[in-house]
Short mmCIF file of C-alpha atoms in Angstrom, two decimals:
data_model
loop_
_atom_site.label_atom_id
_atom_site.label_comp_id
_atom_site.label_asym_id
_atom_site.label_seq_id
_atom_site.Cartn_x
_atom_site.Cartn_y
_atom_site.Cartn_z
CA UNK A 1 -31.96 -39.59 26.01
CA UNK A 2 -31.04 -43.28 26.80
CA UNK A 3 -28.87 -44.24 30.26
CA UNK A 4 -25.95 -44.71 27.81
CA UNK A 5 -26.00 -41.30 26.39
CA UNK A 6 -26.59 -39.17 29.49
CA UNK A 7 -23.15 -41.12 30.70
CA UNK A 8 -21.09 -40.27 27.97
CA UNK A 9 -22.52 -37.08 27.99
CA UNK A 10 -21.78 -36.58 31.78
CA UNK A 11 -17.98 -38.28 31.00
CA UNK A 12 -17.26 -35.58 28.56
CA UNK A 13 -18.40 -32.96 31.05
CA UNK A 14 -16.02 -34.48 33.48
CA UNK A 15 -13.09 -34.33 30.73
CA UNK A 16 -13.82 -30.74 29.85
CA UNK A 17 -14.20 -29.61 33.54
CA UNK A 18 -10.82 -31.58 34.37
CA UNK A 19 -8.61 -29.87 31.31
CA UNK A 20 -10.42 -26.25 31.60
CA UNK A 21 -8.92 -26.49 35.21
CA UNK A 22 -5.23 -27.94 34.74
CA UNK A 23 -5.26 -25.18 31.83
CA UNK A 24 -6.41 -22.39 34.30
CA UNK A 25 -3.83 -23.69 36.55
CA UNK A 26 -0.77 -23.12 34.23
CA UNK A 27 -1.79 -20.33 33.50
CA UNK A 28 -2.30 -18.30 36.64
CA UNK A 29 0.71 -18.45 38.16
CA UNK A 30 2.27 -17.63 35.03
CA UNK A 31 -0.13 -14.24 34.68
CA UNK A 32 0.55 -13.72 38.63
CA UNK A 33 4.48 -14.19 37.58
CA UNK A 34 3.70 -11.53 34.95
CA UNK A 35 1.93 -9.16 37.46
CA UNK A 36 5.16 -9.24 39.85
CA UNK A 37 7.40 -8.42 36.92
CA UNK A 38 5.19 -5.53 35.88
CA UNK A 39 5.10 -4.14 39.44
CA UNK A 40 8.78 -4.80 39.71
CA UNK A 41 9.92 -2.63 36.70
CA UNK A 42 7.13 -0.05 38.09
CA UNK A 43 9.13 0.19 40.94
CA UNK A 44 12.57 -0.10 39.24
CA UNK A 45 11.38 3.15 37.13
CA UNK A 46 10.38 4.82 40.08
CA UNK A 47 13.35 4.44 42.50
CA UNK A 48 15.81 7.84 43.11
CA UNK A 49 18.93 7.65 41.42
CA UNK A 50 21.12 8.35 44.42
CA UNK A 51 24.46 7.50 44.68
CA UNK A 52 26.82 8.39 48.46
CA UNK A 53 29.44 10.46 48.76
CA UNK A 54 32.08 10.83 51.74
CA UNK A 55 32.15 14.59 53.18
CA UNK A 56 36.05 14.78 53.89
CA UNK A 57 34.99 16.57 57.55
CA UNK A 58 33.97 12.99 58.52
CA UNK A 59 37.79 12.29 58.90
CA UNK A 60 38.94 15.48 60.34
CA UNK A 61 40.35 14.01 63.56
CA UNK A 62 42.39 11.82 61.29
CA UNK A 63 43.90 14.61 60.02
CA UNK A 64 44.19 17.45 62.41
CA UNK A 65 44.78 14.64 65.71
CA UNK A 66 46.36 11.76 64.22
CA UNK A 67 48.55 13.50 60.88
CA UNK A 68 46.80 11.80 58.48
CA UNK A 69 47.65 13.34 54.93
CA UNK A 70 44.62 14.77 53.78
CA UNK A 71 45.92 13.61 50.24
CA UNK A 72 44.56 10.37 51.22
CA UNK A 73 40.77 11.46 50.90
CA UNK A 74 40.44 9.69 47.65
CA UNK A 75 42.14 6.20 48.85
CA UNK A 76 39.90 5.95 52.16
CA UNK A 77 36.64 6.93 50.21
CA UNK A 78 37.25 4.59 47.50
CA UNK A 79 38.35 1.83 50.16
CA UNK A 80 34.93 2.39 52.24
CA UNK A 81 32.62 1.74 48.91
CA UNK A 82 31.50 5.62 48.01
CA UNK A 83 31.51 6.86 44.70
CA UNK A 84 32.24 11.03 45.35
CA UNK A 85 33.77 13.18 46.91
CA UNK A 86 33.58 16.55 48.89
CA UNK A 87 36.38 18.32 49.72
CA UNK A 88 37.03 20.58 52.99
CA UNK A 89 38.96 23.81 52.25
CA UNK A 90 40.18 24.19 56.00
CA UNK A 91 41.98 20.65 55.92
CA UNK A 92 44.42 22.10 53.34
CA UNK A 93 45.24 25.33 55.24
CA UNK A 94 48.41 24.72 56.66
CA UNK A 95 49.91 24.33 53.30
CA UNK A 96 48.02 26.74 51.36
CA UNK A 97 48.29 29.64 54.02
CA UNK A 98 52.03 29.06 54.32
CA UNK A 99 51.87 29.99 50.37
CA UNK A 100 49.48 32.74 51.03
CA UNK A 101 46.77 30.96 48.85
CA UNK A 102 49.21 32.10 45.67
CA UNK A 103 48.05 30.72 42.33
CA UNK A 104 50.82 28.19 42.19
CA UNK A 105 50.01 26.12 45.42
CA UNK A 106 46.47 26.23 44.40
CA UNK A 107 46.99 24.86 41.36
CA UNK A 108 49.19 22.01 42.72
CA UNK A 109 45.95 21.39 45.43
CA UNK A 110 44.13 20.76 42.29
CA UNK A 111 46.75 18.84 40.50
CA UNK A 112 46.93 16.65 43.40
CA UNK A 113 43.56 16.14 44.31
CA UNK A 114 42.92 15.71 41.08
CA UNK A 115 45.06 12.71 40.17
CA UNK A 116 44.03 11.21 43.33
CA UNK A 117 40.48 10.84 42.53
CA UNK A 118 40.97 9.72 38.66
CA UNK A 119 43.45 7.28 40.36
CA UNK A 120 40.41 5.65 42.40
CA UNK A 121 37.65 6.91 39.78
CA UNK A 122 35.75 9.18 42.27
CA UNK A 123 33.67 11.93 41.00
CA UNK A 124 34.65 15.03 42.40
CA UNK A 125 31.55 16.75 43.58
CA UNK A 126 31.75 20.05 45.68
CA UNK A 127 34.56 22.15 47.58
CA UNK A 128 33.27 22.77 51.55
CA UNK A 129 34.78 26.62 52.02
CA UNK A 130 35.80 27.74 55.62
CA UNK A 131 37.30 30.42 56.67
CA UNK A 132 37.40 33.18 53.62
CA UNK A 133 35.54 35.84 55.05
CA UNK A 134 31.87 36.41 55.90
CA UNK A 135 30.10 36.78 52.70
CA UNK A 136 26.88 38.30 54.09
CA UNK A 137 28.49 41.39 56.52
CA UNK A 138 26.50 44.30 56.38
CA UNK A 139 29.95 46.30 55.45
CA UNK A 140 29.98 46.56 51.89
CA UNK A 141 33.79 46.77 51.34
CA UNK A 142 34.30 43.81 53.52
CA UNK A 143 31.59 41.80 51.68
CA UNK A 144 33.27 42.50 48.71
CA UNK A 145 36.52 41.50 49.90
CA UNK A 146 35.19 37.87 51.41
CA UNK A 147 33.67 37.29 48.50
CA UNK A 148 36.36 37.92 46.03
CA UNK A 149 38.49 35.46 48.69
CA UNK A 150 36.03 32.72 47.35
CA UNK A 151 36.68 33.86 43.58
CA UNK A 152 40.12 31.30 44.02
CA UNK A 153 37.73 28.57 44.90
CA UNK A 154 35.41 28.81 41.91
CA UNK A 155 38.08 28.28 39.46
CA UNK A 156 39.73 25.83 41.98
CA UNK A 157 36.21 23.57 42.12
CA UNK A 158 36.41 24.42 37.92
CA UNK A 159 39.39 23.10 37.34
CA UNK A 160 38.91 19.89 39.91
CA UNK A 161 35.38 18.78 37.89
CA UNK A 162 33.14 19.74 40.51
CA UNK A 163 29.76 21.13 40.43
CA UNK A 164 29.96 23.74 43.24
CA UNK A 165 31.56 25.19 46.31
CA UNK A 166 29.90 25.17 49.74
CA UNK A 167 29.70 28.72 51.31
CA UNK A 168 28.56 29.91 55.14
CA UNK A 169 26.63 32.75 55.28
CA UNK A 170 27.96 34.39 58.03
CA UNK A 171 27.02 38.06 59.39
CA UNK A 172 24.54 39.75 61.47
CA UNK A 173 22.54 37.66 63.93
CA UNK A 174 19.48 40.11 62.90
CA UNK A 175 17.23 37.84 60.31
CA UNK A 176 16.67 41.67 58.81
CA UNK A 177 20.17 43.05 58.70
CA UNK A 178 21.17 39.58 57.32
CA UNK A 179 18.71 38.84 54.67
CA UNK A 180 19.75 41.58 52.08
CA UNK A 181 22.91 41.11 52.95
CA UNK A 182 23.00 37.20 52.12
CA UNK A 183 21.34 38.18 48.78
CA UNK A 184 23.82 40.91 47.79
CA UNK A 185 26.96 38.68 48.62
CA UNK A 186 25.43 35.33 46.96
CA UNK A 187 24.03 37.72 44.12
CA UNK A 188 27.71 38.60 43.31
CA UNK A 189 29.78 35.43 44.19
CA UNK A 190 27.15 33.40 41.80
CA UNK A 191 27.70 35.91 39.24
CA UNK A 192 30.97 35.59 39.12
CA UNK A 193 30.94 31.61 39.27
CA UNK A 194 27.98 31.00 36.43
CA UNK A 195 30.47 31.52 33.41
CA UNK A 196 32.57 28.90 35.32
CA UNK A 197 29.49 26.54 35.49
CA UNK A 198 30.14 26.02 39.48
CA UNK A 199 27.19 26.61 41.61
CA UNK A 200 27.37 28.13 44.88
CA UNK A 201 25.39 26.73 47.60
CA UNK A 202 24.61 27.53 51.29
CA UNK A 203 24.43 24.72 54.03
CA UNK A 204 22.31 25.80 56.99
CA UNK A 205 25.46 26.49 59.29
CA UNK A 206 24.73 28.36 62.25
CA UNK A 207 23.12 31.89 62.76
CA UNK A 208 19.74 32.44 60.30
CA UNK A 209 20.99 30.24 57.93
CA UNK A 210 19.77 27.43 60.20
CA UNK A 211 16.31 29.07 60.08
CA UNK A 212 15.31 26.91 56.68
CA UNK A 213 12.50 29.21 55.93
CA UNK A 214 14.75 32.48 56.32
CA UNK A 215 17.37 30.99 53.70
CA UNK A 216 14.43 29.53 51.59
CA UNK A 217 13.80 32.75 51.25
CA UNK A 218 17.46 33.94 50.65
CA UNK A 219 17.32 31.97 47.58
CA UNK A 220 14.34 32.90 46.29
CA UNK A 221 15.24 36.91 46.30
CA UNK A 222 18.85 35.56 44.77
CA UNK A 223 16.75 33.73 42.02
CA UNK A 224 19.61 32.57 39.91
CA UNK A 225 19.67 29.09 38.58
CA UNK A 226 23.44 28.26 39.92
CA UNK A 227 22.58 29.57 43.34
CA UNK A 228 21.12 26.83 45.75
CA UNK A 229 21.05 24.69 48.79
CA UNK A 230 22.94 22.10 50.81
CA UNK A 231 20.20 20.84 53.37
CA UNK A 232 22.03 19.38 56.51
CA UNK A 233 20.34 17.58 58.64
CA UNK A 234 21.68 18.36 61.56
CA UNK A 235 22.76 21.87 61.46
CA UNK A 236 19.72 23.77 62.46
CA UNK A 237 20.41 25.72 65.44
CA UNK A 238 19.19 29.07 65.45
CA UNK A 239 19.99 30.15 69.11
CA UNK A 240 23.11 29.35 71.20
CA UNK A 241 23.76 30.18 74.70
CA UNK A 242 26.23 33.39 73.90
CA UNK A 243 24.78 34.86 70.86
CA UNK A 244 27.10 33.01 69.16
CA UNK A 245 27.16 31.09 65.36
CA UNK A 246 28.71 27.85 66.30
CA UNK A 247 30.66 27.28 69.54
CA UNK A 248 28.27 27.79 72.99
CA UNK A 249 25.17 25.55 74.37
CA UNK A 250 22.50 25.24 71.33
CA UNK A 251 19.27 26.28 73.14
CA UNK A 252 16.76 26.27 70.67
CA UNK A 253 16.21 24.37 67.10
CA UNK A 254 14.68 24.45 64.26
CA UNK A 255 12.67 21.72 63.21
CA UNK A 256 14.76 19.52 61.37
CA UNK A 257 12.10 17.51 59.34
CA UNK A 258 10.42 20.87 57.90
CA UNK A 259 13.69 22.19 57.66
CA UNK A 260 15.16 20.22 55.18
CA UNK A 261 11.67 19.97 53.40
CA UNK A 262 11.90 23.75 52.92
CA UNK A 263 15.51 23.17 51.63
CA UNK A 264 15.02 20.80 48.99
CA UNK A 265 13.54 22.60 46.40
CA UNK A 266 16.83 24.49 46.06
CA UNK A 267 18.88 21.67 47.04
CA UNK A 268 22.17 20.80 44.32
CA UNK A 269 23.72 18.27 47.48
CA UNK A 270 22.49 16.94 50.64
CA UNK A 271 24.72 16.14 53.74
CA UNK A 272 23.59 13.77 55.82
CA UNK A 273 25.03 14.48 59.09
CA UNK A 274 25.18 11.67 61.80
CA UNK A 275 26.79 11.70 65.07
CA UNK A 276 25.31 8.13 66.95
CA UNK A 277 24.17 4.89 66.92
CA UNK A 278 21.94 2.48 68.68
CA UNK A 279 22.04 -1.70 68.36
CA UNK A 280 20.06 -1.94 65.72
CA UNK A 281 22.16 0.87 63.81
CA UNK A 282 20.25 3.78 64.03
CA UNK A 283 20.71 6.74 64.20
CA UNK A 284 19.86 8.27 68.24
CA UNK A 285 19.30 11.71 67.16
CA UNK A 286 18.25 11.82 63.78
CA UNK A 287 15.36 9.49 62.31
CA UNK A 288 16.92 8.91 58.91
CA UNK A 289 14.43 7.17 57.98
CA UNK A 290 11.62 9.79 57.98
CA UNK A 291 14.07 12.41 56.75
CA UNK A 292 15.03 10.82 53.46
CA UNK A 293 11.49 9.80 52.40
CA UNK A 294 11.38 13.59 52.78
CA UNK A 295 14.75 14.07 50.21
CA UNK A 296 13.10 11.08 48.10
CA UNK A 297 10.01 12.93 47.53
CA UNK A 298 11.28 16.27 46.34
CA UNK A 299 12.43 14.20 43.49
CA UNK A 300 16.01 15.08 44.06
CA UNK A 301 18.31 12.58 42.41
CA UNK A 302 21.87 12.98 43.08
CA UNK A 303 24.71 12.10 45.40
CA UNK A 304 23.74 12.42 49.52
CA UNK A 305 27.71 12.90 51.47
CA UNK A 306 28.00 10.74 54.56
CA UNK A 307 28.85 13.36 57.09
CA UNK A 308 30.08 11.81 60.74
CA UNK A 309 30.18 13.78 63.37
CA UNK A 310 30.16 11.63 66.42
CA UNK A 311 32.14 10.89 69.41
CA UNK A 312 31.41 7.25 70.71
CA UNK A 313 32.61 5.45 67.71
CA UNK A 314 35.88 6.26 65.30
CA UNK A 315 35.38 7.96 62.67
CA UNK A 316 35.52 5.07 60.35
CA UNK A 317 33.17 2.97 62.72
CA UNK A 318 30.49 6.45 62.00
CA UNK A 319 31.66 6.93 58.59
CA UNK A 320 30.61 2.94 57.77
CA UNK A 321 27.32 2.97 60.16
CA UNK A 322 25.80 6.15 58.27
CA UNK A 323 26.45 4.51 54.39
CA UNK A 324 25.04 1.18 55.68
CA UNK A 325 22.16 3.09 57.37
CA UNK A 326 21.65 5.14 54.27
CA UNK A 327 21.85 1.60 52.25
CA UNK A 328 18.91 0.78 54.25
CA UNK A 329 16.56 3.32 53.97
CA UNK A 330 17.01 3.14 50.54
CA UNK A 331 16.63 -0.22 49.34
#
């Protein structure tokens, strides 16, 4: 091949070489862009659909301390960016005891409540119960009778467009005395709220109920689809200072983090109790962090309430820390 030849040969090369790379170049950050994209929608797919709540105990001080109307609930929630609501029995009691709980004032509780959270469009979630009676006594006439008290707030949580009521199981401090006791006083509240479609659900809340694997196992006996759990992550003491279910020292606790990982299966709400914060707005007690990957991977999708319980900040300085804290750790 002549001089001549072998240069126009090696000039085409060069031409070929040159437009086979601008052409790779186009296109690879174009398939790169593509990549992204896929492995954006791949995580899109994947993430919880969890939406927050405001548990109406985080502004109990307001209420009981400072007389703010408890009718409010709706307005402040709706002002602070949640999207549900769960209601607190007790913060209603003044009125609805002066009425002995008759079926007129608990109808106009519902009325009211009702049009307060259409009036923000809030989605009215759960009904906390206090002070009915202990549902899991060993006394079988008094079992009865505490939970036939809760019968009112079924068809109260009914009638309000929730999806359950929150019950204590309070009773014997003996894990053995209490266990088939639990299961024959959830066994006939749940039976009574299934044709009402309201579940009934038990928040570790002092005594054995704040032994996760001892109320695991509480469900499991009760076995019935509309009977479940409201993991809290704070509430796990299972030994105070007197013997006591709520008010003396705490001195011993259940692991929090297997706790609420023994919880989830039955969970139908989670609570996620806070009490303080450091500077970078975490929580000092609880790693929330670590304890929603936990509530993530039970594939529970659902609304998690913003519980404050603290004492350094107000309680709409704690109520605003734990949703932007929660905002956080799921992003």
């Amino acid at each position: 091949m002549s001089r001549s030849s072998l240069a126009q040969k090696s000039i085409a090369t060069l031409i070929l070489v040159a437009f086979l790379g601008i052409y790779s170049c186009k296109q690879g950050p174009k398939d790169s862009a593509e990549e992204n994209t896929t492995e954006e929608v791949a995580v899109e797919a994947t993430k919880p659909d969890i939406k927050l709540s405001l548990a109406q105990w985080s502004i109990h001080k307001m209420i009981f301390e400072e007389g703010v109307d408890p009718y409010t609930f709706a307005e402040k929630a709706n002002e602070w960016g949640f999207e549900g609501l769960e209601y607190v029995s007790a913060l209603y009691y003044e009125e609805l005891q002066a009425a002995d709980f008759s079926e007129e004032a608990m109808n106009n509780w519902v009325e009211k409540s009702k049009a307060e959270s259409e009036k923000y469009g809030l989605a009215n979630l759960l009904i906390m119960v206090d002070g009915q009676g202990d549902i899991a006594v060993t006394d079988e006439a008094e079992r009865t009778k505490a939970v036939e008290n809760h019968y009112k707030w079924v068809d109260a949580a009914a009638a309000l467009g929730c999806h359950s009521i929150r019950v204590n199981l309070n009773g014997s401090m003996d894990p053995e005395v209490w266990m088939p006791a639990s299961v024959a006083g959830l066994t006939q509240l749940a039976t009574y709220a299934k044709d009402k479609n309201i579940n009934i659900i038990v928040e570790n809340h002092g005594g054995p109920s704040s032994n996760a694997q001892l109320l695991a196992e509480v469900m499991e006996k009760v076995g019935m689809d509309n009977c479940g759990t409201l993991p809290d992550f704070g509430n796990f003491c299972i030994k105070r200072a007197e013997g006591d279910y709520y008010s003396s020292e705490c001195v011993e606790e259940y692991d929090k983090y297997k706790g609420v990982k023994e919880l989830m299966p039955y969970a139908k709400g989670v609570s996620a109790k806070s009490y303080n914060f450091d500077e970078n707005g975490n929580e000092t007690v609880i790693d929330f962090e670590r304890i929603m990957d936990t509530v993530v991977a039970s594939g529970y999708e659902g609304f998690v309430g913003v519980e404050y319980e603290g004492s350094e900040l107000s309680e709409e300085e704690g109520i605003l820390a734990t949703k932007a804290l929660l905002e956080k750790v799921l992003e």
